[in-house]
Coordinates of C-alpha atoms in Angstrom, one line a residue:
X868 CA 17.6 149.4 64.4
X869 CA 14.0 150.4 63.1
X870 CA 11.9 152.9 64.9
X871 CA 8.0 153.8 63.6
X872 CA 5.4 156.3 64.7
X873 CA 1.6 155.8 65.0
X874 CA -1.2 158.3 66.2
X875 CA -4.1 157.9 68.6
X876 CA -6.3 157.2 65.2
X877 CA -3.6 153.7 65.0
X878 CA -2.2 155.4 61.9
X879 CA 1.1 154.2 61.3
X880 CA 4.0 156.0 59.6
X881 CA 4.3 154.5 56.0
X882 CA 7.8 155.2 56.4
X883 CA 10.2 153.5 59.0
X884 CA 12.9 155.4 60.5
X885 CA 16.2 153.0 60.0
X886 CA 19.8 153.2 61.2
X887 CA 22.2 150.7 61.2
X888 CA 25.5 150.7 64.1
X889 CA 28.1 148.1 64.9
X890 CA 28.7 147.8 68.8
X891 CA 32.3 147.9 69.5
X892 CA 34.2 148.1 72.5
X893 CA 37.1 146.4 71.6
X894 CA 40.3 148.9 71.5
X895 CA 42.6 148.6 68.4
X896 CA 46.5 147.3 68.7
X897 CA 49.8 148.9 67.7
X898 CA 53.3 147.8 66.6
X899 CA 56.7 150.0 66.6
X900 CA 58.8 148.2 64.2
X901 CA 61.6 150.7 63.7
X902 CA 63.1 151.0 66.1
X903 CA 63.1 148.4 68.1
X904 CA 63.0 148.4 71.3
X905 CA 66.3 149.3 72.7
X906 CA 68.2 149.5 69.8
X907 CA 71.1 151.4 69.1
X908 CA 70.7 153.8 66.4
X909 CA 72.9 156.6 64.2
X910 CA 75.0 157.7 61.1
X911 CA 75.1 154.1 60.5
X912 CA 71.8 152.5 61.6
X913 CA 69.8 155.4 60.9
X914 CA 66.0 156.3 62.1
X915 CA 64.7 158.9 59.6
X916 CA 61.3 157.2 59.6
X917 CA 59.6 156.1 62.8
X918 CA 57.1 153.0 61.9
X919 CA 54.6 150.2 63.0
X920 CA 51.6 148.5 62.5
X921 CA 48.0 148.5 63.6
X922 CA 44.8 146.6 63.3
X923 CA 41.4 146.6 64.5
X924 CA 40.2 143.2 65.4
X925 CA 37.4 141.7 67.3
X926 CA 38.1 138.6 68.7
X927 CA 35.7 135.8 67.6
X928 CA 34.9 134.5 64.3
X929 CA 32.4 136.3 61.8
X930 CA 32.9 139.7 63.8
X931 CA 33.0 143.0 62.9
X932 CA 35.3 146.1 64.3
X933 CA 34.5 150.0 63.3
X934 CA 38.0 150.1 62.1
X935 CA 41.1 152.1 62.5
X936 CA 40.8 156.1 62.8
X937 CA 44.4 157.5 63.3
X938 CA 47.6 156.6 65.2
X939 CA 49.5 159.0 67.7
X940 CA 53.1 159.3 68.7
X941 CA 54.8 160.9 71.6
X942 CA 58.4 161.5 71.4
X943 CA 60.5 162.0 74.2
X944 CA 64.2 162.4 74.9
X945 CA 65.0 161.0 78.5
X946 CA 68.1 162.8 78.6
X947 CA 67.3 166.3 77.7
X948 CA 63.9 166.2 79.3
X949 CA 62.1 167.3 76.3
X950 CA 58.6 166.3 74.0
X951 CA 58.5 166.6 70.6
X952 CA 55.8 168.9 69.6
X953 CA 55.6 168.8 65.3
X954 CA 58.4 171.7 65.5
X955 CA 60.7 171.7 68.3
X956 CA 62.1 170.2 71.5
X957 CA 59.8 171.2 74.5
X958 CA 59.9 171.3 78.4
X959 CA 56.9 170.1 80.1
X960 CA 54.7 169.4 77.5
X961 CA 53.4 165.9 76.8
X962 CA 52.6 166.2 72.9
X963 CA 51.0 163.8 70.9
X964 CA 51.5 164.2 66.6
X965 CA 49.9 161.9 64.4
X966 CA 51.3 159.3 62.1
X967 CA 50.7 159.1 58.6
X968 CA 48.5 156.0 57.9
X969 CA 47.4 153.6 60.0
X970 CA 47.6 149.7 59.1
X971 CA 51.2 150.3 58.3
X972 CA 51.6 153.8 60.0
X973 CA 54.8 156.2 59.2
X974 CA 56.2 159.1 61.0
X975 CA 59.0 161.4 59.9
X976 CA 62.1 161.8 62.6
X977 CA 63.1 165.2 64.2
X978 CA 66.6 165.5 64.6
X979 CA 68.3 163.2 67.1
X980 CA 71.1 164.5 69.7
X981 CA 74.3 162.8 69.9
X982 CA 74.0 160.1 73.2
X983 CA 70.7 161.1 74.3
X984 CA 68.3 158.2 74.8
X985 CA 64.8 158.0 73.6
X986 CA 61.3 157.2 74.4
X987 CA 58.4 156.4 72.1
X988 CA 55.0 155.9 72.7
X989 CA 52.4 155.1 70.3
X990 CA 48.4 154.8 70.9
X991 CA 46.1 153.7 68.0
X992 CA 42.2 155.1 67.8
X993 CA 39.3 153.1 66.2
X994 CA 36.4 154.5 64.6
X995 CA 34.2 154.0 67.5
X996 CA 36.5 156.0 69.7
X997 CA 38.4 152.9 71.0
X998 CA 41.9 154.1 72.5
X999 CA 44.7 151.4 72.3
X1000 CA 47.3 150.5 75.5
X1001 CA 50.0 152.5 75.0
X1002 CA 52.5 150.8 73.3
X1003 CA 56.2 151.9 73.8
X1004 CA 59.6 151.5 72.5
X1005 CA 63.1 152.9 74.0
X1006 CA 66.4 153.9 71.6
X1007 CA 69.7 155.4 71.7
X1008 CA 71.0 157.4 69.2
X1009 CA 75.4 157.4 69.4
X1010 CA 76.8 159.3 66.4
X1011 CA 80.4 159.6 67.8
X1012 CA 82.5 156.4 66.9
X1013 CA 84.7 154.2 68.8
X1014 CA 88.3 154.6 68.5
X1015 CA 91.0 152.2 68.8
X1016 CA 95.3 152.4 68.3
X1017 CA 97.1 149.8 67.2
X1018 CA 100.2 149.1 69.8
X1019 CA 101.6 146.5 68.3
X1020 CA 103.3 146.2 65.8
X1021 CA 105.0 149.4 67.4
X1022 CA 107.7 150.0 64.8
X1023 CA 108.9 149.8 61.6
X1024 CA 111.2 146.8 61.3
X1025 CA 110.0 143.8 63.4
X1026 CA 112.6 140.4 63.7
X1027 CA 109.4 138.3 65.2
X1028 CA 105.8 139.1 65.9
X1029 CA 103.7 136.8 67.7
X1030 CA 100.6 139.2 68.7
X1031 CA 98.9 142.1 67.0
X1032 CA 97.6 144.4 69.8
X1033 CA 95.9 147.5 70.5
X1034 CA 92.8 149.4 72.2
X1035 CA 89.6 150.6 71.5
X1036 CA 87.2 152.9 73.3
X1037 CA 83.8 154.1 73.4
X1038 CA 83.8 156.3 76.3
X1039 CA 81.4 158.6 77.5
X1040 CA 82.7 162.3 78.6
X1041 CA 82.7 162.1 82.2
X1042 CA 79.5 164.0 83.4
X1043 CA 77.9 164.7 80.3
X1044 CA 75.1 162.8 81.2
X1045 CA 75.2 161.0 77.8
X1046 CA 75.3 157.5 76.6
X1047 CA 77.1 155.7 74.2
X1048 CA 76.2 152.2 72.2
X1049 CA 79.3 150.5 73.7
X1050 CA 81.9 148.4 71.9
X1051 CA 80.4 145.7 69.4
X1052 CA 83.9 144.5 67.7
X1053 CA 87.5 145.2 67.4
X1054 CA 89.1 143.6 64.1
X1055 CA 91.8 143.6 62.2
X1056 CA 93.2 143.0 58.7
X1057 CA 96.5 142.5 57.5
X1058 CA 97.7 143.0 53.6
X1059 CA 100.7 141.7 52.1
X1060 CA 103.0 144.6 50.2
X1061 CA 100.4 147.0 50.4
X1062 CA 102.3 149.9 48.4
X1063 CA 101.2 147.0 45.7
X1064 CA 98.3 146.4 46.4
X1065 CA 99.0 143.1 47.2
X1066 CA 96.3 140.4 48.8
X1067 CA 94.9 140.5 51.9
X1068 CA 95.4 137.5 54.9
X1069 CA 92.4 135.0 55.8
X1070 CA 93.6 133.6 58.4
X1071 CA 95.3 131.0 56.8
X1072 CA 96.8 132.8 53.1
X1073 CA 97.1 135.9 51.5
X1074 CA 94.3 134.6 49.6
X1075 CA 92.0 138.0 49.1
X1076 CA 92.4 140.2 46.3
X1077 CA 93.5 143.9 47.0
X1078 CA 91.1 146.3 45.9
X1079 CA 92.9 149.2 45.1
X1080 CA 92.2 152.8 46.7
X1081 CA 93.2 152.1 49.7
X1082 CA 89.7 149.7 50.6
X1083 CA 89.9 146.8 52.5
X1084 CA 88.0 144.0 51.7
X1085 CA 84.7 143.2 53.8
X1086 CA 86.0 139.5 54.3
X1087 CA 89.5 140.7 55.3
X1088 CA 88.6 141.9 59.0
X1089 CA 89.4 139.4 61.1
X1090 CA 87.7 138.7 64.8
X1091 CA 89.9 139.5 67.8
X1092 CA 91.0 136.6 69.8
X1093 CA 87.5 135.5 71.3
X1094 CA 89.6 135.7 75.0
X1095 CA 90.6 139.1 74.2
X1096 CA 88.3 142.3 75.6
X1097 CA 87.1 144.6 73.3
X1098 CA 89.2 147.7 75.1
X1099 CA 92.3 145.4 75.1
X1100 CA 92.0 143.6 72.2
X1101 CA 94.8 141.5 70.3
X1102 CA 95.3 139.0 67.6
X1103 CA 97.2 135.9 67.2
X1104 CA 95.9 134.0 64.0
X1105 CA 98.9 135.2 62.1
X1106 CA 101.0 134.2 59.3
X1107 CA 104.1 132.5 59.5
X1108 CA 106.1 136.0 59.0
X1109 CA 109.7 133.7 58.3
X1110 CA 107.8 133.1 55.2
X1111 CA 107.8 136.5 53.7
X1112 CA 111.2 137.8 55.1
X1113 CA 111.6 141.2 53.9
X1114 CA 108.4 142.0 53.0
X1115 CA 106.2 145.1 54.0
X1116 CA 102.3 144.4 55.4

């Protein structure tokens, strides 16, 4: 863009007056990465870093956008009621903070409540003053686990044992309001003379090394039957017990 000045004596300004601007009306995009939407996060899947992406781009070929400016995030526990505000857990207070970055944009966590379910939004700026559509991703953070009891085998000495049996649980305290991740899996493993540290079973041998320590193998857990439910569980793949008469598992 050139401007110029010129008198009623049609002098004209030896100098131009020149600026140069990009028209752009095209808002920026944004990405949460981690976490996904609905996932189930904690001690074991942990969020200490909220992420995403973002870009500025004009559709078309050959044109230009202003660029990316900053990226915001609003954190906000559905189960408490409470915004994040940079230091604490507030009431009634929709607070934006702002990410570090912006192509690949970073923010670090608060601290997460045990069962309490989360909501993040994120909004990207571009230079020109473009604001993105919100973009929003949901989580739950469960740092209590699951626990489960074997009950069967239900003594010491057994003459025949056809099933191995038990429960598991991932119950939420009744009224709390919280939520829980659920049951995923319910395994089992099964080592031969463990005061040995003898092998472990793999559904057809005691064909995996003992470790020592008292670990179990990754590869040793075996699958519940796939008609058992996860609360009831039980196992039937076993070995032929006549077999190993007199031994301890």
């Amino acid at each position: 863009f050139v401007a110029r000045a010129k008198d009623r004596a049609a002098n004209y300004a030896i100098t131009h007056s020149t600026i140069s601007f990009l028209y752009d009306i095209t808002p920026a995009t944004s990405v949460v990465l981690d976490p996904a939407n609905n996932e189930y996060c904690g001690p074991n899947n942990t969020l200490s870093i909220i992420s995403g992406t973002a870009a500025d781009v004009v559709p078309g070929s050959g044109l230009s956008a202003s660029g990316l400016s900053k990226v915001e995030l609003r954190i906000y526990d559905e189960t408490d009621g409470k915004y994040w505000n940079e230091q604490t857990w507030v009431v009634n207070e929709s607070t934006w903070v702002t990410a570090a970055n912006t192509t690949n944009w970073t923010y670090t966590s608060p601290a997460w409540t045990d069962g309490n379910r989360y909501r993040i939004n994120v909004k990207t700026y571009d230079i020109a003053g473009n604001i993105s559509p919100m973009t929003t991703s949901y989580f739950m953070w469960d740092a209590t686990y699951p626990t489960l009891a074997i009950q069967k085998p239900n003594r010491q000495y057994h003459p025949t044992l056809s099933t191995i049996s038990g429960t598991a649980n991932d119950a939420i305290p009744a009224g709390s309001g919280k939520t829980r991740a659920d049951l995923y899996k319910s395994q089992v493993a099964i080592q031969y003379d463990p005061d040995s540290n003898g092998n472990w079973w793999d559904g057809s041998g005691f064909n995996i090394a003992g470790q020592g320590g008292g670990a179990t193998p990754s590869n040793a857990w075996k699958d519940k039957d796939s008609g058992a439910p996860l609360a009831g569980w039980y196992y039937t793949g076993l070995p032929n017990w006549s077999t190993y008469n007199g031994t301890k598992f």
